[in-house]
Amino acid sequence: MGLAKGLSVTLRHMLNKSVTQQYPDVRPDLPARSRGVIALVEENCTVCMLCARECPDWCIYIDSHKETLPAPEGGRPRARNVLDRFAIDFSLCMYCGICIEVCPFDALFWSPEFEYADGDIRNLLHEKDRLAAWVQTVPPPPAHEPNAEPPKELAAASRPARPRTTAGPARTVPGGAGTAGTPSAPSEAPASPTPPEATTSTGPSTSPESSTSSGPSTSSEPRRPERRTSTRRADVRAIRPPGALPKNDIPPAGDEPVESPGGRPEDSTPVGSEPAGSPPPGPGSGPAGSGSAGSSLPGAGPAGSGSAGSPPVGSEHGDQPPSPTESSRPERPRRRTSTRFSDVRAIRPPGALPKKDTPPAENLSTEQGGVPPDEGPAEQTSATDQAEESEEEK
Amino acid sequence: MAVVLDVAVRLAVIVAAFLVLPLIAGQAEHKVMAHMQARLGPMRAGGFHGWAQLIADGVKFAQKEEIVPAAADRRVFALAPAVALIPYLVVLVVVPVGPGLVGVDLDAGLFFVLAVMGIGVLGSIMAGWASGNKYSVLGGIRSAAQLVSYELPLVLAASSVAMAAGTLSLPGIVEAWRWWWLPWQAIGAVVFFTAGLAELRRPPFDMPIAESEIIMGPMTEYTGMRFALFMLAEYAGIIVLSALTTVLFLGGWHGPFLPGPVWTLLKVAVLVFVVIWVRVSYPRLREDQLQRLAWVGLVPLALVQLALTGIVRVLAG
């Protein structure tokens, strides 16, 4: 009987379909999150070295140098890290993914690409150009389930706004935009700038609710994760510095199109009335409001956003020689208005970024709101340039 | 002149079959064994499911260097593959495929077949002795022991059929065959087939070449074409064994509907499949189990079959 059983087993196997995968002829159907190779988004890397330090194998090599950006007028010079080399030795890498988990700036991603075997182990040390090439193969992140809790990025983004006591109005603004729906935001956005005024007085109580709706996050969601982070962070960072940074803020303004001097008057005229009327309430709204307004509002954005943004800063720093600072602040919001995301990046490297900021801003803006932002910045820049020149002449 | 032409054609056909059928059997073994093991087997050579795999193997073997060990008995070493292979070619000469389709109709065909098949094992013994390698010698000795043990049940089972048919001629046996011989000679068929497998040193009776203990047995030192000839001899042996079992026990070309030669080839193919099937399914017998099976199992069974055949033959008149 045992003999017959053995024969039946082999016969059954022969009649069953083989599950062999004909790999070179048929590519394997890998899950989207397969750990094939690590891709690097070089623009997002700030050389914070977290990945290299956390790597259990020490297989990430980073070289960088600091560039000191010339001091803008009235500011202090700023240092900025420039990435010279980013290499991962895949002969050492054990694909734990810690570097990707730890990267706070979304510069590293898993790619399912796996066909990079090499005959020489030394050729497995891949430099940043190769790592960047793999970015093309990174799949889009899976959508969140409809009723799931919002991702913690969103929660984190909504949180920082609360600390601002005055943030209420600001949120109301984004909330309004968010409720309206980000894509449609541009049309509604123009309406939002006015609400901040009204909300400034009434806002605070209502604002938290609106914030829970996570206006900014919703607006950012449709886009890629990177941008979301950037936008949120932008808000976050913008929020922190204000207390200590009246000086710092100024330089970036100078670094950038320096629209501030020229821009203010323009902005101030439309916006100025607002800040003057409601300087105290405005404070919190600055970043968020500016962002929402900026993205949404093409032409009108700068003014509206400026109005929203300028007051907050001023209010926070208000005691200080604020009035000038306030006037200068509106500049910041403007940048955001032109490009939310660019704001983030613009804030960090202020020294070097007039060039970079503008292009990313355009791209991002185009992605977000569409054409309008481009027009806005262009106008601003032109105006600001003129203003700068005029100031310089003065 | 016509006689010479007739003989030439028959020999040419036999040689062609001798060269083609073992390759088909080998390819079938590749694929069947693979699928029984949940694999696909060769898939690339030749493009369609690796049909040209054995041709590619042949080309590879032809390109390889033929190494003769320094301690080898060179002449015997070189002769062994031929001794292992040629007997099967000679056996094919007397195997009938259809009525009248036979190389040579010998009166003592069965006797001739059994005698010649025994020589095939001699090639294995020669190779084992001539290689100058302890593993080869061990394998050769095991081959010899296996030959001695299994030749007996093989001959007894075959003689049972000869008794039943009253002739030693293979075509005569097939012509005398009736369907009720199947149950009558069933024991003899099983014994003959099993003993034949053991003579071929096919798994699960491949103790002489057990690669896990004595490398490759008598073939350890062989490379290139000589090794290929040994492999060809193994598959030719499968064909010959299947053909003989078909002729002696399964009625050769007897069968409904289809023409005779097709029936013969069909039965041979089924038996080849069974050979492969058995190889995949069972583990290798230990040497003592191997001997025990022959002496305690097959020889008594063959004797029982012989007695049964005699009784029935006498009673039936």
XYZ file of C-alpha atoms in Angstrom:
711
model
C 0.000 0.000 0.000
C 2.810 2.333 0.838
C 4.251 1.835 -2.613
C 0.975 2.738 -4.282
C 0.651 5.792 -2.105
C 4.064 6.987 -3.204
C 3.122 6.527 -6.819
C -0.118 8.413 -6.344
C 1.682 11.340 -4.749
C 4.065 11.762 -7.649
C 1.286 11.286 -10.158
C -0.827 13.929 -8.505
C 2.066 16.358 -8.570
C 2.606 15.688 -12.226
C -1.015 16.438 -13.029
C -1.114 19.608 -10.986
C -0.001 22.814 -12.569
C 3.481 23.850 -11.701
C 3.850 27.152 -9.903
C 7.294 27.914 -11.226
C 7.751 31.544 -12.240
C 9.577 31.945 -15.538
C 11.428 34.941 -14.188
C 13.559 36.299 -16.980
C 10.700 35.842 -19.410
C 7.933 36.866 -17.063
C 8.655 39.587 -14.576
C 7.595 38.736 -11.051
C 4.474 40.433 -9.775
C 5.909 42.192 -6.779
C 3.873 44.054 -4.169
C 4.093 47.814 -4.523
C 5.941 48.097 -1.233
C 8.633 45.585 -2.049
C 12.018 46.433 -0.656
C 13.991 46.383 -3.825
C 16.288 49.341 -3.692
C 16.520 52.691 -1.911
C 15.804 55.759 -3.994
C 16.995 59.232 -3.113
C 15.115 62.464 -3.732
C 18.119 64.675 -3.633
C 16.257 67.968 -3.362
C 14.680 66.889 -0.111
C 17.936 65.974 1.555
C 19.181 68.446 4.097
C 22.272 66.493 5.052
C 20.916 65.944 8.520
C 22.850 62.657 8.591
C 20.094 60.872 10.461
C 20.000 58.044 7.946
C 23.736 57.533 8.007
C 23.783 57.499 11.765
C 20.869 55.154 12.155
C 22.086 52.706 9.546
C 22.989 49.465 11.333
C 25.504 48.608 8.652
C 26.968 52.043 8.224
C 26.548 51.660 4.539
C 25.413 55.219 3.772
C 28.116 57.676 2.879
C 27.323 61.372 2.914
C 29.644 64.217 2.108
C 28.582 67.800 2.248
C 29.896 71.262 2.646
C 28.456 74.424 4.036
C 27.749 77.326 1.872
C 27.491 80.661 3.585
C 25.012 82.778 1.877
C 25.746 86.426 1.673
C 23.946 88.487 4.211
C 20.951 90.174 2.850
C 20.639 93.749 3.728
C 19.976 94.161 7.350
C 20.344 90.434 7.963
C 23.022 88.047 9.022
C 24.665 85.534 6.730
C 23.136 82.146 6.670
C 24.824 78.814 6.355
C 23.335 76.064 4.290
C 24.364 72.463 3.758
C 25.009 71.365 0.233
C 24.993 67.672 -0.531
C 28.166 66.623 -2.305
C 27.900 62.891 -2.130
C 25.204 60.467 -1.112
C 26.095 56.846 -1.649
C 24.647 53.590 -0.405
C 26.747 50.451 -0.464
C 24.231 47.762 -1.333
C 26.807 45.090 -0.691
C 26.498 46.059 2.977
C 22.888 47.146 3.088
C 20.610 44.653 4.781
C 17.420 46.315 3.562
C 16.120 47.039 7.033
C 14.628 50.315 5.837
C 15.590 52.231 8.948
C 17.097 55.019 6.900
C 13.809 55.456 5.111
C 11.843 55.365 8.305
C 14.063 57.870 9.980
C 14.351 60.382 7.184
C 12.409 63.424 8.379
C 12.362 65.086 4.985
C 11.075 62.305 2.775
C 14.253 62.087 0.825
C 14.489 58.296 0.850
C 11.991 55.837 -0.560
C 11.700 52.151 -1.208
C 11.588 51.168 -4.827
C 10.569 47.678 -5.935
C 13.313 47.724 -8.540
C 15.633 44.809 -7.847
C 17.616 44.130 -10.986
C 20.866 45.774 -10.089
C 22.980 42.747 -9.465
C 26.578 43.154 -10.496
C 29.503 40.916 -11.171
C 31.785 42.896 -8.915
C 30.837 43.591 -5.353
C 32.523 46.955 -5.523
C 30.082 48.075 -8.160
C 27.252 47.836 -5.677
C 28.245 51.177 -4.184
C 25.716 53.435 -5.864
C 26.099 57.190 -5.896
C 23.334 59.718 -5.664
C 22.795 59.980 -9.391
C 21.953 56.311 -9.578
C 19.864 56.517 -6.440
C 18.006 59.463 -7.907
C 17.345 57.534 -11.095
C 15.472 54.963 -9.078
C 13.030 57.586 -7.889
C 11.190 57.078 -11.159
C 10.293 53.570 -10.065
C 8.879 54.513 -6.680
C 5.176 53.694 -6.695
C 2.669 56.266 -5.465
C 1.642 55.777 -1.871
C -1.530 53.805 -1.338
C -4.623 55.819 -0.563
C -5.858 55.941 2.980
C -8.905 53.941 3.742
C -12.026 56.040 3.603
C -12.878 55.892 7.307
C -9.427 55.476 8.721
C -7.960 57.921 11.164
C -6.081 60.686 9.445
C -2.388 59.967 9.066
C -0.246 61.333 11.818
C 1.334 63.817 9.470
C -2.012 65.482 9.231
C -2.534 65.388 12.953
C 0.901 66.825 13.474
C 0.195 69.536 11.012
C -3.005 70.523 12.677
C -1.483 70.526 16.125
C 1.113 73.216 15.821
C -1.531 75.669 14.911
C -3.175 75.350 18.307
C -0.239 76.628 20.295
C -0.774 79.864 18.598
C -3.354 81.450 20.683
C -4.243 83.680 17.882
C -4.141 80.924 15.387
C -7.867 80.696 15.368
C -8.456 83.068 12.570
C -5.708 81.592 10.551
C -7.227 78.194 10.732
C -10.544 79.437 9.951
C -9.119 80.592 6.760
C -7.582 77.290 5.811
C -10.573 75.515 7.164
C -12.793 77.452 4.896
C -10.583 76.611 2.010
C -10.387 73.006 3.074
C -14.079 72.627 3.490
C -14.594 74.136 0.153
C -12.265 71.518 -1.195
C -8.718 72.093 -2.117
C -9.013 71.719 -5.824
C -11.846 74.178 -5.913
C -10.106 76.285 -3.330
C -8.879 78.914 -5.729
C -12.330 80.155 -6.409
C -13.273 80.085 -2.769
C -9.966 81.293 -1.593
C -10.649 84.828 -2.592
C -13.549 84.666 -0.258
C -11.363 83.306 2.485
C -9.189 86.351 2.822
C -12.165 88.378 3.782
C -13.288 85.835 6.377
C -10.056 86.156 8.271
C -11.055 89.666 9.065
C -14.393 88.626 10.269
C -13.008 85.546 11.887
C -10.317 87.487 13.588
C -12.955 88.991 15.732
C -15.186 85.983 15.988
C -12.889 83.275 14.907
C -11.059 81.709 17.821
C -13.853 79.552 19.070
C -14.848 78.315 15.691
C -11.360 77.922 14.468
C -10.406 74.721 16.278
C -13.249 72.913 14.676
C -12.260 74.057 11.321
C -8.715 73.092 12.117
C -9.829 69.608 12.983
C -11.135 69.447 9.513
C -7.503 70.006 8.695
C -7.950 72.473 5.962
C -4.274 72.646 4.999
C -3.842 68.941 5.062
C -6.827 68.307 2.936
C -5.672 70.810 0.480
C -2.301 69.129 0.353
C -3.507 65.572 0.302
C -4.259 65.259 -3.327
C -0.631 65.991 -3.947
C 2.332 63.911 -3.101
C 3.388 63.194 0.413
C 6.529 65.217 0.056
C 4.693 68.307 -0.632
C 2.336 67.772 2.156
C 5.168 67.492 4.498
C 6.764 70.495 3.040
C 3.625 72.501 3.300
C 2.963 71.472 6.823
C 6.441 71.929 7.839
C 6.453 75.198 6.188
C 3.631 76.187 8.413
C 5.282 74.680 11.392
C 8.577 76.325 10.892
C 7.048 79.530 9.993
C 5.233 79.361 13.235
C 8.181 78.733 15.454
C 10.680 81.217 14.295
C 8.491 84.235 14.524
C 9.065 84.648 18.213
C 12.808 84.924 17.916
C 13.246 85.827 14.389
C 12.179 89.262 13.522
C 15.700 89.695 12.249
C 15.844 86.383 10.506
C 12.615 86.920 8.879
C 13.815 90.072 7.423
C 16.803 88.600 5.675
C 14.878 85.983 3.868
C 12.699 88.678 2.654
C 15.754 90.467 1.434
C 17.166 87.331 -0.059
C 14.114 86.604 -1.900
C 12.911 88.806 -4.511
C 13.207 91.354 -1.764
C 9.752 92.131 -2.632
C 9.232 93.086 0.920
C 10.166 96.684 0.603
C 8.561 97.151 -2.704
C 5.867 94.645 -2.156
C 4.728 95.924 1.131
C 3.538 99.182 -0.043
C 1.516 97.499 -2.657
C 0.380 94.777 -0.363
C 0.078 97.059 2.492
C -2.266 99.238 0.653
C -4.751 96.491 0.060
C -3.763 94.397 2.973
C -2.457 97.176 5.042
C -5.870 98.327 5.788
C -6.647 94.957 7.142
C -3.625 94.577 9.359
C -4.084 98.054 10.580
C -7.642 97.348 11.349
C -7.046 93.946 12.817
C -3.418 93.550 13.640
C -3.904 91.666 16.898
C -6.260 89.000 15.690
C -4.294 88.259 12.579
C -1.209 86.580 14.043
C -1.908 82.935 13.751
C -3.354 83.185 10.355
C -0.116 84.266 8.832
C 1.341 81.029 7.577
C -1.753 79.039 7.105
C -3.798 81.816 5.727
C -1.065 82.883 3.471
C -0.612 79.401 2.256
C -4.213 78.816 1.551
C -4.738 82.138 0.054
C -1.572 81.956 -1.914
C -2.293 78.664 -3.435
C -5.798 79.514 -4.119
C -5.419 83.085 -5.081
C -3.472 83.843 -8.145
C -3.495 87.568 -8.441
C -5.440 88.507 -5.431
C -3.622 85.964 -3.359
C -0.587 87.963 -2.542
C -2.578 90.821 -1.267
C -5.036 88.773 0.683
C -2.445 86.422 1.984
C -0.167 89.203 2.785
C -2.815 90.790 4.773
C -3.506 87.625 6.631
C 0.112 86.755 7.090
C 1.475 90.084 8.014
C -0.730 90.747 10.939
C 0.031 87.489 12.715
C 3.715 88.027 12.803
C 3.334 91.503 13.822
C 0.993 90.567 16.565
C 3.303 87.956 17.938
C 6.275 90.207 17.920
C 4.014 93.074 18.248
C 5.676 94.614 21.279
C 8.977 94.960 19.570
C 9.741 97.576 17.030
C 7.138 95.602 15.336
C 5.625 98.056 13.069
C 8.559 97.797 10.675
C 8.801 94.093 11.224
C 5.193 93.729 10.605
C 5.497 95.600 7.478
C 8.359 93.309 6.568
C 6.507 90.160 7.483
C 3.942 90.429 4.888
C 6.765 89.519 2.624
C 6.958 86.033 3.957
C 3.388 85.225 3.492
C 3.801 86.454 0.041
C 6.364 83.887 -0.805
C 4.073 81.286 0.418
C 1.366 82.855 -1.455
C 3.419 82.467 -4.518
C 4.320 78.942 -3.533
C 3.507 77.272 -0.312
C 6.100 74.672 -0.597
C 8.712 76.927 -1.851
C 8.192 78.755 1.364
C 9.478 75.888 3.332
C 12.545 75.501 1.353
C 12.950 79.156 0.995
C 12.931 79.570 4.701
C 15.770 77.232 5.362
C 18.405 78.245 2.929
C 17.327 81.792 2.611
C 20.747 82.919 1.558
C 20.848 81.000 -1.664
C 17.337 80.587 -2.642
C 16.033 83.388 -4.672
C 16.875 81.275 -7.670
C 15.691 77.935 -6.469
C 12.623 79.183 -4.792
C 11.125 80.708 -7.789
C 11.265 77.627 -9.982
C 9.934 75.170 -7.450
C 7.348 77.669 -6.531
C 6.175 77.807 -10.060
C 6.072 74.082 -10.364
C 4.317 73.564 -7.140
C 1.972 76.374 -7.682
C 1.064 75.104 -11.071
C 0.382 71.740 -9.607
C -1.710 73.147 -6.863
C -3.838 75.970 -7.993
C -2.933 75.982 -11.594
C -1.773 78.909 -13.562
C -2.636 81.781 -11.292
C 0.236 81.455 -8.867
C 2.712 81.790 -11.639
C 1.224 85.015 -12.690
C 1.187 86.261 -9.177
C 4.830 85.671 -8.457
C 5.870 87.090 -11.749
C 4.042 90.253 -11.036
C 5.427 90.401 -7.608
C 8.936 89.779 -8.678
C 8.734 92.459 -11.231
C 7.295 94.814 -8.736
C 9.737 93.796 -6.115
C 12.664 94.166 -8.405
C 11.621 97.604 -9.195
C 11.126 98.212 -5.565
C 14.545 96.850 -4.760
C 16.140 98.976 -7.317
C 14.316 101.936 -6.070
C 15.379 101.164 -2.565
C 18.921 100.604 -3.533
C 18.951 103.849 -5.325
C 17.602 105.443 -2.310
C 20.365 -8.175 -54.087
C 16.885 -7.747 -52.757
C 17.866 -9.687 -49.665
C 20.849 -7.454 -49.004
C 18.736 -4.335 -49.476
C 16.117 -5.704 -47.148
C 18.675 -6.392 -44.448
C 20.271 -2.984 -44.932
C 16.934 -1.213 -44.554
C 16.081 -3.178 -41.438
C 19.438 -2.418 -39.852
C 19.201 1.245 -40.764
C 15.773 1.489 -39.174
C 17.015 -0.305 -36.068
C 20.007 1.988 -35.715
C 17.822 5.038 -36.185
C 15.414 3.810 -33.542
C 18.340 3.011 -31.286
C 19.580 6.597 -31.592
C 16.227 8.354 -31.382
C 14.188 6.407 -28.854
C 16.663 6.776 -25.969
C 16.735 10.528 -26.562
C 12.962 10.671 -26.444
C 13.013 8.616 -23.279
C 15.613 10.918 -21.771
C 13.620 14.011 -22.631
C 10.504 12.399 -21.233
C 12.367 11.643 -18.054
C 13.478 15.269 -17.792
C 9.999 16.621 -18.146
C 8.023 13.964 -16.323
C 10.371 13.909 -13.385
C 10.336 17.692 -13.223
C 6.571 17.893 -13.145
C 6.340 15.126 -10.606
C 8.625 17.231 -8.455
C 6.540 20.375 -9.085
C 9.146 21.847 -11.395
C 9.079 22.681 -15.073
C 12.266 20.991 -16.203
C 14.195 22.277 -19.198
C 12.354 25.199 -20.759
C 14.842 27.134 -22.858
C 16.843 24.858 -25.165
C 15.168 24.711 -28.558
C 12.596 27.333 -27.629
C 9.564 25.155 -26.966
C 9.648 23.575 -23.516
C 13.299 22.683 -23.914
C 12.734 19.983 -26.521
C 16.364 20.238 -27.662
C 17.836 19.888 -24.207
C 19.406 16.494 -24.856
C 20.820 17.648 -28.167
C 22.420 20.543 -26.355
C 23.721 18.087 -23.794
C 25.195 15.968 -26.567
C 26.962 18.980 -28.041
C 28.285 19.840 -24.616
C 29.572 16.321 -24.011
C 31.269 16.270 -27.404
C 33.158 19.431 -26.532
C 34.462 18.200 -23.216
C 37.925 16.915 -22.626
C 38.215 13.167 -22.249
C 40.294 12.532 -19.182
C 41.889 9.176 -18.504
C 43.198 8.758 -14.966
C 46.907 7.971 -14.646
C 46.151 4.786 -12.720
C 43.577 3.595 -15.218
C 43.860 0.522 -17.364
C 43.617 2.572 -20.502
C 42.460 -0.065 -22.939
C 39.712 -1.482 -20.731
C 38.792 2.007 -19.639
C 38.224 3.056 -23.247
C 36.410 -0.142 -24.138
C 33.924 -0.177 -21.263
C 31.404 2.367 -22.679
C 31.135 0.411 -25.895
C 30.631 -2.846 -24.003
C 27.895 -1.200 -22.004
C 26.107 0.278 -24.993
C 26.351 -2.151 -27.888
C 24.497 -5.117 -26.319
C 21.308 -3.068 -26.217
C 21.700 -2.264 -29.893
C 22.118 -5.957 -30.598
C 19.043 -6.845 -28.537
C 16.940 -4.455 -30.569
C 17.725 -6.516 -33.642
C 15.559 -9.401 -32.478
C 12.710 -7.435 -30.903
C 9.578 -7.610 -33.075
C 7.612 -4.416 -33.517
C 4.874 -5.835 -35.669
C 4.056 -8.992 -37.605
C 7.118 -9.525 -39.756
C 8.668 -6.284 -38.555
C 11.758 -7.763 -36.986
C 15.451 -7.405 -37.641
C 16.167 -11.085 -37.451
C 13.754 -13.817 -36.398
C 15.968 -16.065 -34.324
C 14.689 -19.428 -33.173
C 16.435 -18.915 -29.842
C 15.554 -15.231 -29.707
C 14.699 -15.159 -25.999
C 17.865 -16.988 -25.073
C 19.886 -14.603 -27.239
C 18.280 -11.583 -25.640
C 18.937 -12.698 -22.085
C 22.512 -13.611 -22.848
C 23.323 -10.344 -24.557
C 21.664 -8.179 -21.931
C 23.923 -9.721 -19.317
C 26.910 -8.417 -21.239
C 25.714 -4.870 -20.792
C 26.389 -5.111 -17.106
C 29.864 -6.273 -17.924
C 30.639 -2.807 -19.261
C 29.847 -1.376 -15.864
C 32.105 -3.860 -14.133
C 34.916 -3.181 -16.577
C 34.595 0.544 -16.054
C 34.690 0.139 -12.309
C 37.807 -1.965 -12.397
C 39.688 0.015 -15.045
C 39.204 3.466 -13.528
C 41.796 2.988 -10.810
C 39.429 4.596 -8.331
C 38.140 3.074 -5.127
C 34.649 4.419 -5.678
C 34.610 2.962 -9.144
C 35.725 -0.412 -7.866
C 33.053 -0.376 -5.200
C 30.472 0.500 -7.797
C 31.715 -2.203 -10.115
C 31.539 -4.808 -7.388
C 28.037 -3.758 -6.523
C 27.131 -4.000 -10.187
C 28.473 -7.523 -10.311
C 26.603 -8.533 -7.174
C 23.433 -7.035 -8.561
C 23.898 -8.843 -11.858
C 24.309 -12.173 -10.101
C 21.287 -11.613 -7.910
C 18.815 -10.332 -10.455
C 19.795 -12.343 -13.464
C 18.197 -15.353 -11.884
C 14.634 -14.035 -11.416
C 14.903 -12.371 -14.818
C 15.678 -15.640 -16.526
C 13.098 -17.569 -14.515
C 10.325 -15.124 -15.369
C 11.268 -15.142 -19.039
C 11.409 -18.912 -19.120
C 7.895 -18.973 -17.720
C 6.672 -17.142 -20.806
C 8.677 -19.427 -23.054
C 7.060 -22.394 -21.368
C 3.617 -20.926 -21.900
C 4.238 -20.175 -25.570
C 6.184 -23.307 -26.271
C 8.817 -21.383 -28.229
C 11.945 -19.267 -27.684
C 11.314 -17.109 -30.714
C 10.127 -13.623 -29.768
C 7.726 -13.253 -32.725
C 6.494 -16.750 -31.948
C 5.800 -15.787 -28.353
C 3.828 -12.730 -29.430
C 1.803 -14.726 -31.912
C 0.988 -17.304 -29.252
C -0.061 -14.607 -26.815
C -3.687 -14.441 -25.729
C -5.341 -11.812 -23.542
C -5.788 -14.195 -20.586
C -2.022 -14.471 -20.391
C -2.138 -11.115 -18.645
C -3.475 -12.454 -15.351
C -1.800 -15.792 -15.891
C 1.687 -14.276 -16.304
C 1.122 -11.232 -14.087
C 3.559 -12.323 -11.417
C 6.164 -13.111 -13.999
C 5.680 -9.724 -15.619
C 6.230 -7.895 -12.356
C 9.279 -9.966 -11.540
C 10.740 -9.544 -15.015
C 10.211 -5.807 -15.053
C 11.591 -5.312 -11.568
C 14.610 -7.492 -12.156
C 15.218 -5.702 -15.444
C 15.176 -2.349 -13.663
C 17.735 -3.676 -11.225
C 19.911 -4.911 -14.056
C 19.799 -1.452 -15.590
C 20.818 -0.009 -12.229
C 17.912 2.370 -12.428
C 16.635 3.983 -9.278
C 15.502 2.705 -6.862
C 18.030 -0.020 -7.632
C 20.938 2.333 -8.346
C 23.121 1.236 -5.497
C 26.146 0.786 -7.807
C 26.109 4.469 -8.726
C 24.756 5.817 -5.448
C 26.094 9.339 -5.786
C 25.678 10.125 -2.124
C 28.205 7.518 -1.050
C 30.380 6.490 -3.998
C 30.165 9.573 -6.252
C 29.031 8.044 -9.518
C 30.195 4.474 -9.058
C 31.828 2.980 -12.150
C 31.301 6.243 -14.064
C 33.147 8.418 -11.574
C 36.204 8.899 -13.744
C 34.421 9.213 -17.069
C 34.037 12.499 -18.915
C 32.929 13.765 -22.283
C 31.641 11.384 -24.903
C 32.470 8.281 -22.931
C 30.252 9.396 -20.115
C 27.597 10.322 -22.669
C 27.776 6.781 -24.023
C 27.144 5.421 -20.559
C 24.131 7.647 -20.190
C 22.916 6.642 -23.640
C 23.325 3.017 -22.642
C 21.134 3.589 -19.619
C 18.305 5.030 -21.684
C 18.758 2.457 -24.412
C 18.467 -0.131 -21.676
C 15.170 1.407 -20.592
C 13.882 1.131 -24.147
C 15.058 -2.463 -24.478
C 13.618 -3.506 -21.149
C 10.276 -1.899 -21.947
C 10.250 -3.484 -25.388
C 11.047 -6.921 -24.003
C 8.389 -6.657 -21.334
C 5.920 -5.597 -23.995
C 6.805 -8.491 -26.243
C 6.920 -11.160 -23.565
C 4.073 -10.200 -21.258
C 1.894 -7.509 -22.827
C 1.225 -9.096 -26.152
C 3.408 -6.932 -28.368
C 1.418 -5.751 -31.358
C -1.871 -7.269 -30.190
C -4.523 -4.675 -29.637
C -7.808 -3.368 -31.017
C -8.328 -0.589 -33.571
C -4.750 0.611 -33.952
C -2.205 -1.034 -36.239
C 0.268 -3.417 -34.604
C 3.453 -1.342 -34.551
C 1.598 1.571 -32.965
C 0.381 -0.728 -30.218
C 3.896 -1.914 -29.584
C 5.290 1.599 -29.384
C 2.400 2.683 -27.214
C 3.006 -0.090 -24.717
C 6.720 0.669 -24.728
C 5.999 4.326 -24.032
C 3.725 3.466 -21.123
C 6.378 1.225 -19.645
C 9.025 3.916 -20.065
C 6.742 6.231 -18.169
C 6.389 3.662 -15.435
C 10.172 3.380 -15.234
C 10.436 7.116 -14.724
C 7.518 7.136 -12.355
C 9.052 4.490 -10.169
C 12.343 6.337 -10.182
C 10.732 9.506 -8.920
C 8.582 7.850 -6.306
C 10.877 5.548 -4.401
C 14.064 6.068 -2.467
C 17.160 4.041 -3.209
C 17.311 0.585 -1.669
C 20.178 -0.139 0.640
C 22.615 -2.779 -0.577
C 21.369 -5.456 1.831
C 17.752 -4.591 1.025
C 18.631 -4.900 -2.624
C 19.999 -8.408 -2.192
C 17.177 -9.375 0.103
C 14.563 -8.282 -2.405
C 16.178 -10.412 -5.083
C 16.696 -13.591 -3.096
C 13.781 -13.474 -0.696
C 11.288 -11.735 -2.923
C 11.797 -12.096 -6.622
C 13.357 -15.546 -6.928
C 10.564 -17.322 -4.999
C 7.962 -15.348 -6.892
C 9.541 -16.325 -10.185
C 9.557 -19.943 -9.094
C 5.895 -19.689 -8.149
C 5.139 -18.248 -11.563
C 7.111 -21.024 -13.174
C 5.137 -23.652 -11.237
C 1.852 -21.943 -12.039
C 2.707 -21.811 -15.724
C 3.650 -25.485 -15.704
C 0.484 -26.548 -13.929
C -1.794 -24.574 -16.205
C 0.102 -25.708 -19.233
C -0.205 -29.355 -18.245
C -3.868 -29.105 -17.265
C -4.807 -27.192 -20.421
C -2.960 -29.753 -22.432
